[in-house]
C-alpha cells in the first residue's frame, strides 16, 4: 500500500473556467456572486465553484484512479466540505482509516487561473483541521511507500507531525517520496524553510519538484534564466548527494527529467489543449509511484538500479497522465483505462 500524507482542502475556482459537468458535488461555495455579499457590486464578485483539492489529496485520488492500493493520512474537518473530501477518496477507492477528524473548518484555497491555464493560490488556513494533524501510530506493515509535501510541511503545528512521520517511517525502511510544491506566500522565513528542506533529504528516496520550485529552493527565483538554470543544476547535484536516489524535475509542457547519480534521462511533454494545470504535478507524483511499483522499484536500492530505458518508461507514463489532467478543468486525474 502507498500512503499519502498531507492536507485536504477546498479550491474555490472561478466558475467561468469550468464546464457545466466539471463542478464537483461539494456543496455550495462560501463565496459566490452578488447574492453572497449583501450590498456588493455583482460585477466585481465572480462566482466561485468549490472543488476538492490539496496536493496530497489529489495525489491519493490519482493513485486510486490508477489502481494502486492507496491510503490517505491527514486530519479532515467534520463539516460538509470535509464529508465531501472523504466521499471523493472513497469514490477513488482510497483507504481513509488513517484519516483523523476534527470540528475545525476545512482549509480553503482561492485559485486564480491565468490565461495560459496556470494557477496561483491564496489560502485561508487559520485554525483549520488539516494543520492540527498529530503523529499517528506506526503505519501498517503492508505500507511500502509514503508520499508527502505541499502546505502540510509548512503550517505548524501539523508540519512537525508530518516531519516526524516522514523520519520515523523512513527509519523503518518505508520508501519516502517528497514533493515540496512551494507556496511561497505561506513561508514567512524562506531561508529557514530551505534549511529545513535540506534536513529532510537524508530521509527521502524520491524527490520530485517543479522547475519553479527548484529555482525557489535554490534561492535562484530572481536570477536571469541562464543563471537560474545553472543554480538549479548545481542544487540538484547537492540534493542527490544528500540522500535521494533520484530527483525528478517537471518542466511543464517541456517534459520531465530524472537525475540520478548515474546521469539524467529526459522525456518530452505530451501536447494537449490546456484547460488549466490544477493537479498536474500531483498527478505526476501518483504516476511516478504507480509506475515505479510496476518496475518493482519502491525501495531506495531498487530505485538506484533503474536503467535509462526504465526511467524513460516511467517518465513517459507520468507525462501522459499529467497531460490528461491539464486537458480537464480542475484536479481531475486520469483513470487507468485512460492510459491503457
GROMACS .gro file of C-alpha atoms in nm:
model
  340
    1UNK     CA    1   0.000   0.000   0.000
    2UNK     CA    2   0.108   0.359  -0.070
    3UNK     CA    3   0.018   0.615   0.198
    4UNK     CA    4  -0.018   0.981   0.104
    5UNK     CA    5   0.007   1.221   0.398
    6UNK     CA    6  -0.083   1.588   0.390
    7UNK     CA    7  -0.357   1.843   0.350
    8UNK     CA    8  -0.702   1.808   0.203
    9UNK     CA    9  -0.874   2.136   0.119
   10UNK     CA   10  -1.133   2.302  -0.098
   11UNK     CA   11  -1.021   2.503  -0.401
   12UNK     CA   12  -1.250   2.793  -0.483
   13UNK     CA   13  -1.220   2.819  -0.860
   14UNK     CA   14  -1.380   3.086  -1.081
   15UNK     CA   15  -1.690   2.916  -1.218
   16UNK     CA   16  -1.629   3.075  -1.558
   17UNK     CA   17  -1.328   2.845  -1.604
   18UNK     CA   18  -1.533   2.529  -1.550
   19UNK     CA   19  -1.761   2.350  -1.792
   20UNK     CA   20  -2.114   2.257  -1.680
   21UNK     CA   21  -2.006   1.899  -1.598
   22UNK     CA   22  -1.688   1.996  -1.414
   23UNK     CA   23  -1.816   2.108  -1.077
   24UNK     CA   24  -1.762   1.853  -0.803
   25UNK     CA   25  -2.056   1.771  -0.579
   26UNK     CA   26  -1.912   1.951  -0.280
   27UNK     CA   27  -2.197   2.171  -0.171
   28UNK     CA   28  -2.244   2.544  -0.207
   29UNK     CA   29  -1.940   2.769  -0.225
   30UNK     CA   30  -1.896   3.001   0.073
   31UNK     CA   31  -1.821   3.283  -0.170
   32UNK     CA   32  -2.019   3.322  -0.490
   33UNK     CA   33  -2.174   3.605  -0.688
   34UNK     CA   34  -2.380   3.906  -0.598
   35UNK     CA   35  -2.608   3.726  -0.351
   36UNK     CA   36  -2.321   3.608  -0.132
   37UNK     CA   37  -2.218   3.952  -0.010
   38UNK     CA   38  -2.502   4.194   0.065
   39UNK     CA   39  -2.457   4.532  -0.094
   40UNK     CA   40  -2.160   4.422  -0.305
   41UNK     CA   41  -2.121   4.510  -0.670
   42UNK     CA   42  -2.210   4.186  -0.853
   43UNK     CA   43  -1.978   4.275  -1.140
   44UNK     CA   44  -1.681   4.279  -0.901
   45UNK     CA   45  -1.751   3.939  -0.741
   46UNK     CA   46  -1.707   3.643  -0.975
   47UNK     CA   47  -1.891   3.325  -0.889
   48UNK     CA   48  -1.667   3.064  -0.729
   49UNK     CA   49  -1.709   2.690  -0.756
   50UNK     CA   50  -1.579   2.464  -0.474
   51UNK     CA   51  -1.351   2.183  -0.594
   52UNK     CA   52  -1.186   1.912  -0.385
   53UNK     CA   53  -0.812   1.960  -0.368
   54UNK     CA   54  -0.481   1.988  -0.188
   55UNK     CA   55  -0.162   1.840  -0.333
   56UNK     CA   56  -0.152   1.525  -0.118
   57UNK     CA   57  -0.529   1.475  -0.153
   58UNK     CA   58  -0.504   1.495  -0.532
   59UNK     CA   59  -0.210   1.253  -0.528
   60UNK     CA   60  -0.410   0.999  -0.326
   61UNK     CA   61  -0.709   1.027  -0.559
   62UNK     CA   62  -0.484   0.988  -0.863
   63UNK     CA   63  -0.323   0.677  -0.716
   64UNK     CA   64  -0.664   0.525  -0.650
   65UNK     CA   65  -0.783   0.600  -1.003
   66UNK     CA   66  -0.468   0.441  -1.147
   67UNK     CA   67  -0.541   0.125  -0.949
   68UNK     CA   68  -0.269   0.145  -0.685
   69UNK     CA   69  -0.369   0.036  -0.333
   70UNK     CA   70  -0.357   0.372  -0.155
   71UNK     CA   71  -0.447   0.527   0.181
   72UNK     CA   72  -0.479   0.890   0.288
   73UNK     CA   73  -0.334   1.015   0.618
   74UNK     CA   74  -0.448   1.359   0.731
   75UNK     CA   75  -0.690   1.547   0.955
   76UNK     CA   76  -1.019   1.629   0.786
   77UNK     CA   77  -1.299   1.850   0.912
   78UNK     CA   78  -1.637   1.713   1.015
   79UNK     CA   79  -1.803   1.998   0.821
   80UNK     CA   80  -1.981   1.942   0.489
   81UNK     CA   81  -1.666   2.013   0.290
   82UNK     CA   82  -1.479   1.753   0.494
   83UNK     CA   83  -1.751   1.498   0.430
   84UNK     CA   84  -1.725   1.567   0.058
   85UNK     CA   85  -1.347   1.528   0.067
   86UNK     CA   86  -1.390   1.181   0.218
   87UNK     CA   87  -1.653   1.099  -0.046
   88UNK     CA   88  -1.400   1.182  -0.316
   89UNK     CA   89  -1.142   0.950  -0.162
   90UNK     CA   90  -1.393   0.668  -0.127
   91UNK     CA   91  -1.503   0.710  -0.489
   92UNK     CA   92  -1.140   0.663  -0.597
   93UNK     CA   93  -1.101   0.353  -0.380
   94UNK     CA   94  -0.866   0.520  -0.131
   95UNK     CA   95  -0.849   0.383   0.225
   96UNK     CA   96  -0.942   0.652   0.481
   97UNK     CA   97  -0.879   0.455   0.801
   98UNK     CA   98  -0.575   0.676   0.877
   99UNK     CA   99  -0.774   0.999   0.850
  100UNK     CA  100  -0.819   1.197   1.173
  101UNK     CA  101  -1.137   1.406   1.210
  102UNK     CA  102  -1.192   1.740   1.381
  103UNK     CA  103  -1.463   2.003   1.417
  104UNK     CA  104  -1.232   2.277   1.284
  105UNK     CA  105  -1.323   2.421   0.941
  106UNK     CA  106  -1.181   2.295   0.613
  107UNK     CA  107  -0.889   2.487   0.463
  108UNK     CA  108  -0.987   2.699   0.162
  109UNK     CA  109  -0.766   2.793  -0.134
  110UNK     CA  110  -0.873   3.071  -0.369
  111UNK     CA  111  -0.747   2.980  -0.717
  112UNK     CA  112  -0.660   3.242  -0.977
  113UNK     CA  113  -0.645   3.088  -1.327
  114UNK     CA  114  -0.421   3.270  -1.576
  115UNK     CA  115  -0.497   3.281  -1.949
  116UNK     CA  116  -0.233   3.010  -2.009
  117UNK     CA  117  -0.409   2.778  -1.762
  118UNK     CA  118  -0.157   2.810  -1.479
  119UNK     CA  119  -0.299   2.860  -1.130
  120UNK     CA  120  -0.199   3.079  -0.837
  121UNK     CA  121  -0.348   3.045  -0.489
  122UNK     CA  122  -0.441   3.243  -0.181
  123UNK     CA  123  -0.508   3.040   0.133
  124UNK     CA  124  -0.741   3.056   0.433
  125UNK     CA  125  -0.566   2.832   0.685
  126UNK     CA  126  -0.602   2.978   1.034
  127UNK     CA  127  -0.745   2.723   1.277
  128UNK     CA  128  -0.832   2.473   1.005
  129UNK     CA  129  -0.846   2.098   1.052
  130UNK     CA  130  -0.554   1.975   0.846
  131UNK     CA  131  -0.293   2.189   1.020
  132UNK     CA  132  -0.384   2.026   1.355
  133UNK     CA  133  -0.275   1.680   1.235
  134UNK     CA  134  -0.099   1.476   1.504
  135UNK     CA  135   0.154   1.195   1.466
  136UNK     CA  136  -0.030   0.863   1.424
  137UNK     CA  137   0.087   0.523   1.548
  138UNK     CA  138   0.323   0.328   1.323
  139UNK     CA  139   0.176   0.274   0.980
  140UNK     CA  140   0.054  -0.077   0.889
  141UNK     CA  141   0.314  -0.337   0.794
  142UNK     CA  142   0.188  -0.355   0.436
  143UNK     CA  143   0.277   0.011   0.372
  144UNK     CA  144   0.565   0.021   0.124
  145UNK     CA  145   0.572   0.389   0.031
  146UNK     CA  146   0.489   0.724   0.192
  147UNK     CA  147   0.433   1.042  -0.010
  148UNK     CA  148   0.438   1.389   0.150
  149UNK     CA  149   0.455   1.755   0.057
  150UNK     CA  150   0.296   2.096  -0.004
  151UNK     CA  151   0.139   2.309   0.271
  152UNK     CA  152   0.135   2.026   0.523
  153UNK     CA  153   0.512   2.059   0.572
  154UNK     CA  154   0.489   2.435   0.620
  155UNK     CA  155   0.197   2.506   0.854
  156UNK     CA  156   0.254   2.432   1.221
  157UNK     CA  157   0.181   2.250   1.440
  158UNK     CA  158   0.092   1.988   1.182
  159UNK     CA  159   0.417   2.036   0.987
  160UNK     CA  160   0.624   1.897   1.273
  161UNK     CA  161   0.394   1.595   1.299
  162UNK     CA  162   0.424   1.521   0.927
  163UNK     CA  163   0.800   1.563   0.951
  164UNK     CA  164   0.814   1.319   1.242
  165UNK     CA  165   0.606   1.073   1.039
  166UNK     CA  166   0.849   1.103   0.747
  167UNK     CA  167   1.155   1.043   0.964
  168UNK     CA  168   1.001   0.755   1.158
  169UNK     CA  169   0.875   0.565   0.856
  170UNK     CA  170   1.196   0.617   0.658
  171UNK     CA  171   1.394   0.480   0.952
  172UNK     CA  172   1.196   0.155   0.938
  173UNK     CA  173   1.253   0.112   0.564
  174UNK     CA  174   0.943   0.267   0.406
  175UNK     CA  175   1.011   0.425   0.065
  176UNK     CA  176   0.957   0.801   0.105
  177UNK     CA  177   0.869   1.049  -0.170
  178UNK     CA  178   0.864   1.427  -0.129
  179UNK     CA  179   0.705   1.697  -0.345
  180UNK     CA  180   0.776   2.034  -0.177
  181UNK     CA  181   0.522   2.210  -0.406
  182UNK     CA  182   0.626   2.551  -0.277
  183UNK     CA  183   0.360   2.806  -0.180
  184UNK     CA  184   0.588   3.100  -0.109
  185UNK     CA  185   0.310   3.314   0.038
  186UNK     CA  186   0.278   3.069   0.328
  187UNK     CA  187   0.651   3.069   0.411
  188UNK     CA  188   0.747   3.366   0.633
  189UNK     CA  189   1.119   3.276   0.654
  190UNK     CA  190   1.244   3.134   0.322
  191UNK     CA  191   1.598   3.066   0.445
  192UNK     CA  192   1.472   2.873   0.748
  193UNK     CA  193   1.244   2.665   0.526
  194UNK     CA  194   1.527   2.593   0.280
  195UNK     CA  195   1.742   2.471   0.568
  196UNK     CA  196   1.458   2.254   0.694
  197UNK     CA  197   1.409   2.113   0.344
  198UNK     CA  198   1.776   2.014   0.327
  199UNK     CA  199   1.741   1.838   0.664
  200UNK     CA  200   1.471   1.613   0.514
  201UNK     CA  201   1.681   1.488   0.223
  202UNK     CA  202   1.865   1.207   0.408
  203UNK     CA  203   1.521   1.057   0.479
  204UNK     CA  204   1.389   1.084   0.120
  205UNK     CA  205   1.420   0.821  -0.154
  206UNK     CA  206   1.249   1.017  -0.435
  207UNK     CA  207   1.243   1.396  -0.460
  208UNK     CA  208   1.002   1.532  -0.721
  209UNK     CA  209   0.963   1.904  -0.779
  210UNK     CA  210   0.876   2.154  -1.048
  211UNK     CA  211   1.135   2.370  -1.216
  212UNK     CA  212   0.983   2.673  -1.040
  213UNK     CA  213   1.006   2.504  -0.701
  214UNK     CA  214   1.367   2.406  -0.770
  215UNK     CA  215   1.456   2.766  -0.850
  216UNK     CA  216   1.295   2.886  -0.529
  217UNK     CA  217   1.466   2.621  -0.316
  218UNK     CA  218   1.799   2.703  -0.483
  219UNK     CA  219   1.747   3.072  -0.397
  220UNK     CA  220   1.753   3.149  -0.770
  221UNK     CA  221   1.397   3.268  -0.827
  222UNK     CA  222   1.513   3.626  -0.906
  223UNK     CA  223   1.815   3.536  -1.120
  224UNK     CA  224   1.825   3.564  -1.502
  225UNK     CA  225   1.714   3.245  -1.676
  226UNK     CA  226   2.062   3.113  -1.761
  227UNK     CA  227   2.199   3.182  -1.413
  228UNK     CA  228   1.891   3.026  -1.253
  229UNK     CA  229   1.931   2.712  -1.466
  230UNK     CA  230   2.294   2.680  -1.353
  231UNK     CA  231   2.191   2.727  -0.991
  232UNK     CA  232   1.922   2.459  -1.020
  233UNK     CA  233   2.165   2.215  -1.186
  234UNK     CA  234   2.414   2.265  -0.903
  235UNK     CA  235   2.144   2.229  -0.639
  236UNK     CA  236   2.011   1.906  -0.791
  237UNK     CA  237   2.360   1.756  -0.758
  238UNK     CA  238   2.377   1.869  -0.395
  239UNK     CA  239   2.031   1.729  -0.320
  240UNK     CA  240   2.121   1.394  -0.474
  241UNK     CA  241   2.439   1.378  -0.268
  242UNK     CA  242   2.235   1.444   0.047
  243UNK     CA  243   2.021   1.130   0.023
  244UNK     CA  244   1.759   1.082  -0.251
  245UNK     CA  245   1.823   0.805  -0.502
  246UNK     CA  246   1.657   1.018  -0.772
  247UNK     CA  247   1.538   1.374  -0.830
  248UNK     CA  248   1.259   1.421  -1.086
  249UNK     CA  249   1.219   1.771  -1.225
  250UNK     CA  250   0.898   1.868  -1.406
  251UNK     CA  251   0.918   2.133  -1.677
  252UNK     CA  252   0.555   2.184  -1.768
  253UNK     CA  253   0.496   2.129  -2.138
  254UNK     CA  254   0.868   2.071  -2.192
  255UNK     CA  255   0.858   1.734  -2.014
  256UNK     CA  256   1.034   1.570  -1.721
  257UNK     CA  257   1.392   1.492  -1.622
  258UNK     CA  258   1.509   1.224  -1.380
  259UNK     CA  259   1.851   1.289  -1.228
  260UNK     CA  260   2.034   1.004  -1.057
  261UNK     CA  261   2.397   0.951  -0.958
  262UNK     CA  262   2.434   0.759  -1.288
  263UNK     CA  263   2.314   1.051  -1.504
  264UNK     CA  264   1.999   1.211  -1.641
  265UNK     CA  265   1.705   1.093  -1.851
  266UNK     CA  266   1.465   1.343  -2.011
  267UNK     CA  267   1.136   1.284  -2.191
  268UNK     CA  268   0.928   1.543  -2.377
  269UNK     CA  269   0.590   1.665  -2.264
  270UNK     CA  270   0.269   1.548  -2.427
  271UNK     CA  271   0.099   1.824  -2.622
  272UNK     CA  272  -0.264   1.890  -2.531
  273UNK     CA  273  -0.502   2.183  -2.528
  274UNK     CA  274  -0.454   2.307  -2.172
  275UNK     CA  275  -0.768   2.393  -1.978
  276UNK     CA  276  -0.580   2.451  -1.654
  277UNK     CA  277  -0.281   2.300  -1.473
  278UNK     CA  278  -0.454   2.233  -1.140
  279UNK     CA  279  -0.346   1.894  -1.008
  280UNK     CA  280  -0.094   1.823  -1.286
  281UNK     CA  281   0.204   1.798  -1.052
  282UNK     CA  282   0.003   1.586  -0.809
  283UNK     CA  283  -0.083   1.351  -1.095
  284UNK     CA  284   0.288   1.323  -1.172
  285UNK     CA  285   0.350   1.221  -0.808
  286UNK     CA  286   0.095   0.944  -0.833
  287UNK     CA  287   0.200   0.830  -1.180
  288UNK     CA  288   0.565   0.807  -1.074
  289UNK     CA  289   0.482   0.596  -0.769
  290UNK     CA  290   0.239   0.378  -0.963
  291UNK     CA  291   0.486   0.310  -1.246
  292UNK     CA  292   0.781   0.266  -1.009
  293UNK     CA  293   0.577  -0.003  -0.837
  294UNK     CA  294   0.523  -0.174  -1.174
  295UNK     CA  295   0.903  -0.182  -1.209
  296UNK     CA  296   0.938  -0.322  -0.854
  297UNK     CA  297   1.134  -0.009  -0.762
  298UNK     CA  298   0.964   0.114  -0.444
  299UNK     CA  299   1.285   0.088  -0.244
  300UNK     CA  300   1.590   0.317  -0.249
  301UNK     CA  301   1.812   0.029  -0.362
  302UNK     CA  302   1.583  -0.075  -0.647
  303UNK     CA  303   1.531   0.287  -0.748
  304UNK     CA  304   1.907   0.338  -0.777
  305UNK     CA  305   1.933   0.033  -1.005
  306UNK     CA  306   1.682   0.154  -1.266
  307UNK     CA  307   1.836   0.191  -1.610
  308UNK     CA  308   1.768   0.465  -1.866
  309UNK     CA  309   1.509   0.256  -2.052
  310UNK     CA  310   1.306   0.202  -1.734
  311UNK     CA  311   1.324   0.570  -1.648
  312UNK     CA  312   1.200   0.667  -1.994
  313UNK     CA  313   0.900   0.438  -1.950
  314UNK     CA  314   0.823   0.580  -1.604
  315UNK     CA  315   0.863   0.944  -1.707
  316UNK     CA  316   0.663   0.899  -2.028
  317UNK     CA  317   0.378   0.744  -1.832
  318UNK     CA  318   0.384   1.039  -1.590
  319UNK     CA  319   0.390   1.291  -1.876
  320UNK     CA  320   0.087   1.129  -2.039
  321UNK     CA  321  -0.106   1.124  -1.711
  322UNK     CA  322  -0.027   1.490  -1.637
  323UNK     CA  323  -0.128   1.595  -1.988
  324UNK     CA  324  -0.469   1.435  -1.945
  325UNK     CA  325  -0.516   1.624  -1.617
  326UNK     CA  326  -0.424   1.952  -1.789
  327UNK     CA  327  -0.685   1.886  -2.057
  328UNK     CA  328  -0.962   1.884  -1.794
  329UNK     CA  329  -1.096   2.158  -1.568
  330UNK     CA  330  -0.981   2.128  -1.207
  331UNK     CA  331  -0.786   1.846  -1.046
  332UNK     CA  332  -0.929   1.554  -1.244
  333UNK     CA  333  -0.653   1.292  -1.276
  334UNK     CA  334  -0.697   1.007  -1.523
  335UNK     CA  335  -0.813   0.654  -1.458
  336UNK     CA  336  -0.603   0.352  -1.557
  337UNK     CA  337  -0.834   0.296  -1.854
  338UNK     CA  338  -0.749   0.643  -1.988
  339UNK     CA  339  -0.383   0.544  -2.011
  340UNK     CA  340  -0.425   0.190  -2.141
   0.00000   0.00000   0.00000
